[in-house]
Amino acid sequence: MNKETTQTVKELLACPQKIVVVGHKNPDGDAIGSCLGLSHFLKQFGHEVSVIMPNDFPEFLKWLPGVDSIKIYEKQKDETAQLIEAANVIFTLDFNTLERVGEMCELFKSATAKFVMIDHHQQPDNYAVATYSDVSMSSTCEMVYHFINAVQESDTITEEIAINLYTGIMTDTGSFRFSSTSPTTHRVAAKLIEAGAQSAIINQNVYDNNSPDRMRLLGVALNNLVILPEMNTAYITLTQKELDDNNFKKGDTEGFVNYALSIKGVLFAVIFIENKNEDMVKISFRSKGQFSVNEFARNHFSGGGHNNAAGGKSSQDLNKTVNDFISILPRYKNQLTNAL
Ligand code: 5GP
Ligand code: MN
């Protein structure tokens, strides 16, 4: 974090404040871990801190230290609206445009608080008085670690902070596999382990917590896998009925798209998930190497993210969405066949 941003943040936090810390809609391990890690840090200095998420999040994160204090906008609309209205400072973590919080966005647009953004996604909006944006970072959790060191000028990290930040780094790097994992990421992870994050236990809590329903749904997803060898592309579809038949719960499809990407020769993998409640199809894009799924999602599916991991959506039905996707692909044939 640069000197100017550090100075602005230090001034903002110089006396106790009413603070709201918020993550993006459909929060993942990095969003929850970074918000909780930061909130544990801020509470040490007498700030009144509330962590708010736009909607619910997966069971496999519901053991994190402090998780019970999280308020969910969709379930506690009045209470969260009051907290946002009363806040002096709002930290927005792991997203770069206010639209990423969904309906809650309106509350932020009318808020009087000063905003601080900590985020590693591409092309950040300019709504914050302090923007700590770095697209080379593995995760927002790694950035919160650097943020803490910058503002407190020491590396004292409590166990609660360490567990939350380690979890987000681990999940956002695919367990230290993705190319965003730098030597510094490993150094930060080592510091967090020294501070009390037990890697084996965190891995078990996150990854060995599958329900039989999720495993059956994975079977359905793999059965639906389509490979387009001439495009080095693979995609998976899941209909609302398939989700319902397997008692779908939030987070159950997390990581499914990586199975498509793990196929030899596949550089571009996509999962299309029908959501009849919201009348849309949620799409996750993943790639290996140079092919930018951020660009692809931005250009064609109202989304965005990172070079190798992005999301998007379509308001067309599932079949039409997939057909549109297939018809767009030939434009990228050169990139997809020369990417490795
Ligand atoms: P996922 O596919 O796991 O939902 O998201 C992959 C990455 O893209 C995450 O970093 C996520 O924050 C980002 N992302 C997902 N959906 C969207 C979207 O609609 N817009 C933008 N800008 N980013 C997204
Ligand atoms: Mn992230």
mmCIF file of C-alpha atoms and ligand atoms in Angstrom:
data_model
loop_
_atom_site.group_PDB
_atom_site.id
_atom_site.type_symbol
_atom_site.label_atom_id
_atom_site.label_comp_id
_atom_site.label_asym_id
_atom_site.label_seq_id
_atom_site.Cartn_x
_atom_site.Cartn_y
_atom_site.Cartn_z
ATOM 1 C CA MET A 1 0.000 0.000 0.000
ATOM 2 C CA ASN A 2 1.511 3.361 -0.946
ATOM 3 C CA LYS A 3 2.367 6.142 1.542
ATOM 4 C CA GLU A 4 -0.477 8.419 0.526
ATOM 5 C CA THR A 5 -3.171 5.741 0.963
ATOM 6 C CA THR A 6 -1.592 4.657 4.250
ATOM 7 C CA GLN A 7 -1.649 8.246 5.506
ATOM 8 C CA THR A 8 -5.298 8.767 4.495
ATOM 9 C CA VAL A 9 -6.309 5.548 6.260
ATOM 10 C CA LYS A 10 -4.338 6.418 9.403
ATOM 11 C CA GLU A 11 -6.071 9.801 9.591
ATOM 12 C CA LEU A 12 -9.483 8.190 9.072
ATOM 13 C CA LEU A 13 -8.839 5.729 11.883
ATOM 14 C CA ALA A 14 -7.096 8.144 14.272
ATOM 15 C CA CYS A 15 -10.065 8.169 16.659
ATOM 16 C CA PRO A 16 -12.780 5.540 17.266
ATOM 17 C CA GLN A 17 -15.205 5.315 14.352
ATOM 18 C CA LYS A 18 -18.416 3.584 13.404
ATOM 19 C CA ILE A 19 -17.196 1.230 10.717
ATOM 20 C CA VAL A 20 -18.955 -1.102 8.294
ATOM 21 C CA VAL A 21 -16.932 -3.777 6.493
ATOM 22 C CA VAL A 22 -18.651 -5.304 3.471
ATOM 23 C CA GLY A 23 -17.885 -8.047 0.950
ATOM 24 C CA HIS A 24 -19.436 -8.812 -2.454
ATOM 25 C CA LYS A 25 -22.654 -10.674 -3.226
ATOM 26 C CA ASN A 26 -22.297 -14.458 -3.057
ATOM 27 C CA PRO A 27 -19.275 -14.027 -0.782
ATOM 28 C CA ASP A 28 -16.445 -16.523 -1.115
ATOM 29 C CA GLY A 29 -13.607 -17.459 1.237
ATOM 30 C CA ASP A 30 -11.596 -14.381 0.308
ATOM 31 C CA ALA A 31 -14.510 -11.989 0.874
ATOM 32 C CA ILE A 32 -15.497 -13.509 4.240
ATOM 33 C CA GLY A 33 -11.895 -14.055 5.406
ATOM 34 C CA SER A 34 -10.762 -10.539 4.513
ATOM 35 C CA CYS A 35 -13.801 -8.848 6.106
ATOM 36 C CA LEU A 36 -13.536 -10.863 9.333
ATOM 37 C CA GLY A 37 -9.731 -10.539 9.478
ATOM 38 C CA LEU A 38 -9.943 -6.773 9.043
ATOM 39 C CA SER A 39 -12.789 -6.429 11.538
ATOM 40 C CA HIS A 40 -10.819 -8.297 14.245
ATOM 41 C CA PHE A 41 -7.922 -5.944 13.583
ATOM 42 C CA LEU A 42 -10.027 -2.750 13.715
ATOM 43 C CA LYS A 43 -11.849 -3.791 16.905
ATOM 44 C CA GLN A 44 -8.506 -3.776 18.758
ATOM 45 C CA PHE A 45 -8.469 0.019 18.446
ATOM 46 C CA GLY A 46 -11.881 0.686 19.943
ATOM 47 C CA HIS A 47 -13.765 1.116 16.674
ATOM 48 C CA GLU A 48 -17.360 -0.069 16.502
ATOM 49 C CA VAL A 49 -17.203 -2.555 13.628
ATOM 50 C CA SER A 50 -20.014 -4.378 11.799
ATOM 51 C CA VAL A 51 -19.420 -6.923 9.063
ATOM 52 C CA ILE A 52 -22.221 -7.041 6.480
ATOM 53 C CA MET A 53 -22.655 -9.393 3.510
ATOM 54 C CA PRO A 54 -25.294 -8.820 0.811
ATOM 55 C CA ASN A 55 -26.519 -12.420 1.033
ATOM 56 C CA ASP A 56 -25.776 -15.755 2.681
ATOM 57 C CA PHE A 57 -22.564 -17.699 2.169
ATOM 58 C CA PRO A 58 -21.481 -21.368 2.056
ATOM 59 C CA GLU A 59 -21.531 -23.710 5.077
ATOM 60 C CA PHE A 60 -17.847 -24.527 4.598
ATOM 61 C CA LEU A 61 -16.995 -21.000 5.822
ATOM 62 C CA LYS A 62 -19.318 -20.988 8.820
ATOM 63 C CA TRP A 63 -16.645 -22.002 11.335
ATOM 64 C CA LEU A 64 -14.378 -18.961 10.839
ATOM 65 C CA PRO A 65 -13.612 -16.931 13.990
ATOM 66 C CA GLY A 66 -16.214 -14.159 14.320
ATOM 67 C CA VAL A 67 -18.528 -15.587 11.654
ATOM 68 C CA ASP A 68 -21.583 -15.433 13.954
ATOM 69 C CA SER A 69 -21.318 -11.648 14.099
ATOM 70 C CA ILE A 70 -21.840 -11.255 10.328
ATOM 71 C CA LYS A 71 -25.074 -9.530 9.369
ATOM 72 C CA ILE A 72 -26.779 -10.560 6.140
ATOM 73 C CA TYR A 73 -28.518 -7.735 4.280
ATOM 74 C CA GLU A 74 -31.110 -10.045 2.680
ATOM 75 C CA LYS A 75 -32.171 -11.330 6.103
ATOM 76 C CA GLN A 76 -31.689 -8.160 8.208
ATOM 77 C CA LYS A 77 -32.571 -5.312 5.868
ATOM 78 C CA ASP A 78 -33.553 -2.663 8.456
ATOM 79 C CA GLU A 79 -30.664 -3.332 10.802
ATOM 80 C CA THR A 80 -28.034 -3.320 8.045
ATOM 81 C CA ALA A 81 -29.513 -0.191 6.439
ATOM 82 C CA GLN A 82 -29.236 1.617 9.809
ATOM 83 C CA LEU A 83 -25.631 0.512 10.266
ATOM 84 C CA ILE A 84 -24.688 1.756 6.793
ATOM 85 C CA GLU A 85 -26.471 5.054 7.346
ATOM 86 C CA ALA A 86 -24.772 5.602 10.734
ATOM 87 C CA ALA A 87 -21.281 4.576 9.565
ATOM 88 C CA ASN A 88 -18.408 7.085 9.316
ATOM 89 C CA VAL A 89 -16.175 4.708 7.420
ATOM 90 C CA ILE A 90 -17.120 1.874 5.056
ATOM 91 C CA PHE A 91 -14.511 -0.663 3.954
ATOM 92 C CA THR A 92 -15.431 -2.453 0.727
ATOM 93 C CA LEU A 93 -13.406 -5.630 0.354
ATOM 94 C CA ASP A 94 -12.803 -8.024 -2.533
ATOM 95 C CA PHE A 95 -14.788 -6.079 -5.138
ATOM 96 C CA ASN A 96 -14.160 -3.063 -7.306
ATOM 97 C CA THR A 97 -17.528 -1.670 -8.314
ATOM 98 C CA LEU A 98 -20.460 -0.944 -5.977
ATOM 99 C CA GLU A 99 -22.842 -2.887 -8.232
ATOM 100 C CA ARG A 100 -21.147 -6.076 -6.964
ATOM 101 C CA VAL A 101 -23.175 -5.847 -3.722
ATOM 102 C CA GLY A 102 -26.459 -6.154 -5.660
ATOM 103 C CA GLU A 103 -29.540 -4.382 -4.331
ATOM 104 C CA MET A 104 -27.585 -3.042 -1.334
ATOM 105 C CA CYS A 105 -25.785 -0.722 -3.738
ATOM 106 C CA GLU A 106 -28.488 1.947 -3.296
ATOM 107 C CA LEU A 107 -27.715 2.171 0.444
ATOM 108 C CA PHE A 108 -24.071 2.817 -0.334
ATOM 109 C CA LYS A 109 -24.857 5.442 -2.926
ATOM 110 C CA SER A 110 -26.782 7.480 -0.327
ATOM 111 C CA ALA A 111 -24.320 6.817 2.548
ATOM 112 C CA THR A 112 -22.388 9.744 4.031
ATOM 113 C CA ALA A 113 -19.450 7.594 5.175
ATOM 114 C CA LYS A 114 -16.006 7.752 3.635
ATOM 115 C CA PHE A 115 -15.145 4.633 1.636
ATOM 116 C CA VAL A 116 -11.940 2.607 1.703
ATOM 117 C CA MET A 117 -11.467 -0.051 -0.978
ATOM 118 C CA ILE A 118 -9.124 -3.029 -0.612
ATOM 119 C CA ASP A 119 -9.297 -5.222 -3.696
ATOM 120 C CA HIS A 120 -7.383 -7.185 -6.329
ATOM 121 C CA HIS A 121 -9.836 -7.190 -9.257
ATOM 122 C CA GLN A 122 -9.148 -5.432 -12.539
ATOM 123 C CA GLN A 123 -10.361 -1.939 -13.450
ATOM 124 C CA PRO A 124 -11.523 -0.571 -10.060
ATOM 125 C CA ASP A 125 -14.129 2.199 -9.843
ATOM 126 C CA ASN A 126 -13.233 5.453 -8.167
ATOM 127 C CA TYR A 127 -15.650 5.807 -5.211
ATOM 128 C CA ALA A 128 -13.249 5.577 -2.274
ATOM 129 C CA VAL A 129 -11.175 8.235 -0.476
ATOM 130 C CA ALA A 130 -8.515 5.536 -0.089
ATOM 131 C CA THR A 131 -8.188 2.891 -2.794
ATOM 132 C CA TYR A 132 -5.750 0.057 -2.190
ATOM 133 C CA SER A 133 -6.045 -1.845 -5.465
ATOM 134 C CA ASP A 134 -3.433 -4.283 -6.714
ATOM 135 C CA VAL A 135 -4.350 -6.758 -9.440
ATOM 136 C CA SER A 136 -1.098 -8.659 -8.964
ATOM 137 C CA MET A 137 -2.177 -9.788 -5.479
ATOM 138 C CA SER A 138 -3.260 -13.383 -4.898
ATOM 139 C CA SER A 139 -6.203 -12.354 -2.765
ATOM 140 C CA THR A 140 -7.787 -9.547 -0.799
ATOM 141 C CA CYS A 141 -6.743 -11.451 2.344
ATOM 142 C CA GLU A 142 -3.074 -11.091 1.374
ATOM 143 C CA MET A 143 -3.751 -7.358 0.898
ATOM 144 C CA VAL A 144 -5.370 -7.074 4.338
ATOM 145 C CA TYR A 145 -2.179 -8.549 5.785
ATOM 146 C CA HIS A 146 -0.133 -5.816 4.031
ATOM 147 C CA PHE A 147 -2.701 -3.213 5.069
ATOM 148 C CA ILE A 148 -2.361 -4.218 8.731
ATOM 149 C CA ASN A 149 1.424 -3.994 8.555
ATOM 150 C CA ALA A 150 1.251 -0.604 6.872
ATOM 151 C CA VAL A 151 -1.114 1.006 9.352
ATOM 152 C CA GLN A 152 0.189 -0.474 12.585
ATOM 153 C CA GLU A 153 3.896 -0.584 11.677
ATOM 154 C CA SER A 154 4.448 -4.027 13.176
ATOM 155 C CA ASP A 155 3.478 -7.547 12.232
ATOM 156 C CA THR A 156 1.512 -8.554 15.292
ATOM 157 C CA ILE A 157 -1.330 -10.665 14.015
ATOM 158 C CA THR A 158 -3.740 -12.393 16.376
ATOM 159 C CA GLU A 159 -4.791 -16.012 15.869
ATOM 160 C CA GLU A 160 -8.312 -14.919 14.861
ATOM 161 C CA ILE A 161 -6.934 -12.617 12.174
ATOM 162 C CA ALA A 162 -4.444 -15.264 11.008
ATOM 163 C CA ILE A 163 -7.064 -18.008 10.567
ATOM 164 C CA ASN A 164 -9.373 -15.740 8.554
ATOM 165 C CA LEU A 165 -6.648 -14.381 6.292
ATOM 166 C CA TYR A 166 -5.039 -17.787 5.713
ATOM 167 C CA THR A 167 -8.410 -19.235 4.695
ATOM 168 C CA GLY A 168 -9.020 -16.528 2.091
ATOM 169 C CA ILE A 169 -5.536 -16.808 0.642
ATOM 170 C CA MET A 170 -5.870 -20.585 0.444
ATOM 171 C CA THR A 171 -9.276 -20.534 -1.265
ATOM 172 C CA ASP A 172 -8.498 -17.674 -3.693
ATOM 173 C CA THR A 173 -5.245 -19.267 -4.849
ATOM 174 C CA GLY A 174 -6.795 -22.731 -5.296
ATOM 175 C CA SER A 175 -4.533 -23.917 -2.462
ATOM 176 C CA PHE A 176 -1.483 -21.964 -3.656
ATOM 177 C CA ARG A 177 -1.791 -23.281 -7.244
ATOM 178 C CA PHE A 178 -2.840 -20.283 -9.360
ATOM 179 C CA SER A 179 -0.276 -18.047 -11.056
ATOM 180 C CA SER A 180 -1.184 -15.184 -8.718
ATOM 181 C CA THR A 181 0.610 -17.090 -5.939
ATOM 182 C CA SER A 182 3.880 -15.199 -5.446
ATOM 183 C CA PRO A 183 6.862 -15.739 -3.160
ATOM 184 C CA THR A 184 5.315 -13.022 -0.963
ATOM 185 C CA THR A 185 2.043 -14.962 -0.810
ATOM 186 C CA HIS A 186 3.988 -17.882 0.656
ATOM 187 C CA ARG A 187 5.836 -15.581 3.077
ATOM 188 C CA VAL A 188 2.553 -14.101 4.250
ATOM 189 C CA ALA A 189 1.076 -17.593 4.631
ATOM 190 C CA ALA A 190 4.104 -18.603 6.713
ATOM 191 C CA LYS A 191 3.615 -15.567 8.996
ATOM 192 C CA LEU A 192 -0.050 -16.467 9.390
ATOM 193 C CA ILE A 193 0.819 -20.054 10.300
ATOM 194 C CA GLU A 194 3.286 -18.736 12.889
ATOM 195 C CA ALA A 195 0.502 -16.534 14.240
ATOM 196 C CA GLY A 196 -1.744 -19.551 14.829
ATOM 197 C CA ALA A 197 -3.411 -20.497 11.538
ATOM 198 C CA GLN A 198 -3.225 -24.302 11.503
ATOM 199 C CA SER A 199 -3.072 -25.196 7.840
ATOM 200 C CA ALA A 200 -4.182 -28.840 8.168
ATOM 201 C CA ILE A 201 -7.219 -27.925 10.241
ATOM 202 C CA ILE A 202 -8.210 -25.065 7.928
ATOM 203 C CA ASN A 203 -7.894 -27.388 4.907
ATOM 204 C CA GLN A 204 -10.085 -29.989 6.597
ATOM 205 C CA ASN A 205 -12.716 -27.439 7.608
ATOM 206 C CA VAL A 206 -12.942 -26.024 4.101
ATOM 207 C CA TYR A 207 -12.377 -29.002 1.819
ATOM 208 C CA ASP A 208 -13.379 -32.117 3.778
ATOM 209 C CA ASN A 209 -16.811 -30.873 4.618
ATOM 210 C CA ASN A 210 -18.748 -32.094 1.584
ATOM 211 C CA SER A 211 -22.348 -33.212 1.940
ATOM 212 C CA PRO A 212 -23.436 -36.370 0.065
ATOM 213 C CA ASP A 213 -25.820 -34.111 -1.920
ATOM 214 C CA ARG A 214 -22.925 -31.974 -3.159
ATOM 215 C CA MET A 215 -20.996 -35.062 -4.240
ATOM 216 C CA ARG A 216 -24.043 -36.335 -6.179
ATOM 217 C CA LEU A 217 -24.461 -32.930 -7.811
ATOM 218 C CA LEU A 218 -20.794 -33.061 -8.838
ATOM 219 C CA GLY A 219 -21.581 -36.402 -10.504
ATOM 220 C CA VAL A 220 -24.393 -34.743 -12.481
ATOM 221 C CA ALA A 221 -22.135 -31.817 -13.429
ATOM 222 C CA LEU A 222 -19.357 -34.112 -14.687
ATOM 223 C CA ASN A 223 -21.911 -36.113 -16.646
ATOM 224 C CA ASN A 224 -23.042 -32.896 -18.357
ATOM 225 C CA LEU A 225 -19.487 -31.896 -19.268
ATOM 226 C CA VAL A 226 -18.996 -30.993 -22.936
ATOM 227 C CA ILE A 227 -15.533 -30.734 -24.484
ATOM 228 C CA LEU A 228 -14.893 -28.651 -27.611
ATOM 229 C CA PRO A 229 -11.412 -29.912 -28.534
ATOM 230 C CA GLU A 230 -11.001 -27.599 -31.544
ATOM 231 C CA MET A 231 -11.350 -24.621 -29.153
ATOM 232 C CA ASN A 232 -9.453 -26.113 -26.199
ATOM 233 C CA THR A 233 -12.629 -25.389 -24.274
ATOM 234 C CA ALA A 234 -14.871 -27.363 -21.935
ATOM 235 C CA TYR A 235 -18.143 -26.392 -20.329
ATOM 236 C CA ILE A 236 -20.596 -27.727 -17.767
ATOM 237 C CA THR A 237 -24.294 -26.955 -17.387
ATOM 238 C CA LEU A 238 -26.580 -27.419 -14.400
ATOM 239 C CA THR A 239 -30.325 -26.876 -14.661
ATOM 240 C CA GLN A 240 -32.497 -25.671 -11.796
ATOM 241 C CA LYS A 241 -34.119 -29.122 -11.744
ATOM 242 C CA GLU A 242 -30.765 -30.828 -11.356
ATOM 243 C CA LEU A 243 -29.946 -28.472 -8.484
ATOM 244 C CA ASP A 244 -33.320 -29.068 -6.833
ATOM 245 C CA ASP A 245 -33.098 -32.849 -7.250
ATOM 246 C CA ASN A 246 -29.848 -32.761 -5.282
ATOM 247 C CA ASN A 247 -31.021 -30.366 -2.535
ATOM 248 C CA PHE A 248 -28.696 -27.622 -3.737
ATOM 249 C CA LYS A 249 -27.326 -25.340 -1.026
ATOM 250 C CA LYS A 250 -25.283 -22.189 -1.502
ATOM 251 C CA GLY A 251 -21.673 -23.055 -2.212
ATOM 252 C CA ASP A 252 -22.394 -26.597 -3.444
ATOM 253 C CA THR A 253 -21.182 -25.814 -6.977
ATOM 254 C CA GLU A 254 -18.060 -23.960 -5.823
ATOM 255 C CA GLY A 255 -15.009 -25.385 -7.603
ATOM 256 C CA PHE A 256 -16.948 -27.557 -10.101
ATOM 257 C CA VAL A 257 -15.641 -25.496 -13.020
ATOM 258 C CA ASN A 258 -12.074 -26.450 -12.056
ATOM 259 C CA TYR A 259 -12.771 -30.069 -13.006
ATOM 260 C CA ALA A 260 -13.423 -28.895 -16.572
ATOM 261 C CA LEU A 261 -10.211 -26.854 -16.513
ATOM 262 C CA SER A 262 -8.238 -29.837 -15.209
ATOM 263 C CA ILE A 263 -8.704 -31.742 -18.483
ATOM 264 C CA LYS A 264 -5.524 -32.081 -20.494
ATOM 265 C CA GLY A 265 -5.419 -29.517 -23.313
ATOM 266 C CA VAL A 266 -8.338 -27.467 -21.983
ATOM 267 C CA LEU A 267 -7.436 -23.774 -21.598
ATOM 268 C CA PHE A 268 -10.885 -22.325 -21.143
ATOM 269 C CA ALA A 269 -13.540 -23.770 -18.847
ATOM 270 C CA VAL A 270 -17.026 -22.526 -18.102
ATOM 271 C CA ILE A 271 -19.944 -23.543 -15.901
ATOM 272 C CA PHE A 272 -23.482 -22.326 -16.579
ATOM 273 C CA ILE A 273 -25.826 -22.579 -13.604
ATOM 274 C CA GLU A 274 -29.524 -21.941 -14.084
ATOM 275 C CA ASN A 275 -31.176 -19.789 -11.405
ATOM 276 C CA LYS A 276 -34.931 -19.757 -11.921
ATOM 277 C CA ASN A 277 -35.548 -17.697 -8.761
ATOM 278 C CA GLU A 278 -33.572 -14.799 -10.162
ATOM 279 C CA ASP A 279 -34.485 -15.589 -13.771
ATOM 280 C CA MET A 280 -30.877 -15.701 -14.869
ATOM 281 C CA VAL A 281 -27.951 -17.981 -15.574
ATOM 282 C CA LYS A 282 -24.877 -17.531 -13.374
ATOM 283 C CA ILE A 283 -21.655 -18.201 -15.242
ATOM 284 C CA SER A 284 -18.116 -18.886 -14.007
ATOM 285 C CA PHE A 285 -15.168 -18.643 -16.383
ATOM 286 C CA ARG A 286 -11.694 -20.049 -15.772
ATOM 287 C CA SER A 287 -8.596 -20.180 -17.978
ATOM 288 C CA LYS A 288 -4.981 -21.264 -18.041
ATOM 289 C CA GLY A 289 -2.239 -18.991 -19.384
ATOM 290 C CA GLN A 290 -2.807 -15.812 -21.391
ATOM 291 C CA PHE A 291 -6.471 -16.118 -22.324
ATOM 292 C CA SER A 292 -8.283 -13.360 -20.391
ATOM 293 C CA VAL A 293 -11.624 -14.497 -19.021
ATOM 294 C CA ASN A 294 -11.996 -11.048 -17.451
ATOM 295 C CA GLU A 295 -12.214 -9.582 -20.965
ATOM 296 C CA PHE A 296 -14.453 -12.388 -22.193
ATOM 297 C CA ALA A 297 -16.886 -11.989 -19.277
ATOM 298 C CA ARG A 298 -16.908 -8.182 -19.597
ATOM 299 C CA ASN A 299 -17.449 -8.238 -23.354
ATOM 300 C CA HIS A 300 -20.183 -10.857 -23.526
ATOM 301 C CA PHE A 301 -21.723 -11.713 -20.148
ATOM 302 C CA SER A 302 -21.985 -8.520 -18.014
ATOM 303 C CA GLY A 303 -19.253 -9.702 -15.701
ATOM 304 C CA GLY A 304 -15.572 -9.506 -14.983
ATOM 305 C CA GLY A 305 -12.946 -10.595 -12.483
ATOM 306 C CA HIS A 306 -9.363 -11.613 -13.094
ATOM 307 C CA ASN A 307 -7.373 -12.839 -16.085
ATOM 308 C CA ASN A 308 -7.814 -16.489 -15.152
ATOM 309 C CA ALA A 309 -11.030 -16.418 -13.090
ATOM 310 C CA ALA A 310 -14.115 -14.354 -13.761
ATOM 311 C CA GLY A 311 -17.871 -14.473 -13.391
ATOM 312 C CA GLY A 312 -20.829 -13.201 -15.313
ATOM 313 C CA LYS A 313 -24.531 -13.679 -15.947
ATOM 314 C CA SER A 314 -27.130 -13.961 -18.654
ATOM 315 C CA SER A 315 -30.819 -13.115 -18.607
ATOM 316 C CA GLN A 316 -31.462 -15.517 -21.519
ATOM 317 C CA ASP A 317 -32.549 -19.084 -20.749
ATOM 318 C CA LEU A 318 -29.919 -21.760 -20.245
ATOM 319 C CA ASN A 319 -30.037 -23.211 -23.785
ATOM 320 C CA LYS A 320 -29.881 -19.823 -25.450
ATOM 321 C CA THR A 321 -27.026 -18.756 -23.159
ATOM 322 C CA VAL A 322 -24.988 -21.837 -24.052
ATOM 323 C CA ASN A 323 -25.759 -21.450 -27.762
ATOM 324 C CA ASP A 324 -24.708 -17.796 -27.657
ATOM 325 C CA PHE A 325 -21.492 -18.833 -25.919
ATOM 326 C CA ILE A 326 -20.753 -21.451 -28.576
ATOM 327 C CA SER A 327 -21.416 -18.956 -31.363
ATOM 328 C CA ILE A 328 -19.036 -16.386 -29.820
ATOM 329 C CA LEU A 329 -16.149 -18.842 -29.375
ATOM 330 C CA PRO A 330 -14.858 -18.924 -32.988
ATOM 331 C CA ARG A 331 -13.873 -15.234 -32.622
ATOM 332 C CA TYR A 332 -11.376 -16.363 -30.008
ATOM 333 C CA LYS A 333 -10.087 -19.384 -31.898
ATOM 334 C CA ASN A 334 -6.642 -17.879 -32.480
ATOM 335 C CA GLN A 335 -6.177 -16.896 -28.859
ATOM 336 C CA LEU A 336 -7.455 -20.235 -27.616
ATOM 337 C CA THR A 337 -5.344 -22.358 -29.884
ATOM 338 C CA ASN A 338 -2.129 -20.324 -29.538
ATOM 339 C CA ALA A 339 -2.402 -19.566 -25.838
ATOM 340 C CA LEU A 340 -0.016 -22.118 -24.381
HETATM 341 P P1 5GP B 1 -16.878 -16.890 -9.564
HETATM 342 O O1 5GP B 1 -16.854 -17.485 -10.910
HETATM 343 O O2 5GP B 1 -16.189 -17.776 -8.552
HETATM 344 O O3 5GP B 1 -18.220 -16.398 -9.137
HETATM 345 O O4 5GP B 1 -15.990 -15.572 -9.651
HETATM 346 C C1 5GP B 1 -14.685 -15.567 -10.142
HETATM 347 C C2 5GP B 1 -14.067 -14.216 -9.916
HETATM 348 O O5 5GP B 1 -14.748 -13.239 -10.700
HETATM 349 C C3 5GP B 1 -14.181 -13.738 -8.479
HETATM 350 O O6 5GP B 1 -13.000 -13.036 -8.169
HETATM 351 C C4 5GP B 1 -15.375 -12.831 -8.484
HETATM 352 O O7 5GP B 1 -15.263 -11.839 -7.506
HETATM 353 C C5 5GP B 1 -15.366 -12.252 -9.892
HETATM 354 N N1 5GP B 1 -16.730 -12.081 -10.392
HETATM 355 C C6 5GP B 1 -17.745 -12.995 -10.362
HETATM 356 N N2 5GP B 1 -18.869 -12.506 -10.911
HETATM 357 C C7 5GP B 1 -18.577 -11.239 -11.313
HETATM 358 C C8 5GP B 1 -19.353 -10.200 -11.948
HETATM 359 O O8 5GP B 1 -20.528 -10.354 -12.272
HETATM 360 N N3 5GP B 1 -18.689 -9.029 -12.182
HETATM 361 C C9 5GP B 1 -17.389 -8.823 -11.844
HETATM 362 N N4 5GP B 1 -16.824 -7.647 -12.113
HETATM 363 N N5 5GP B 1 -16.642 -9.778 -11.244
HETATM 364 C C10 5GP B 1 -17.215 -10.970 -10.977
HETATM 365 MN MN MN B 2 -10.680 -12.402 -4.062
#
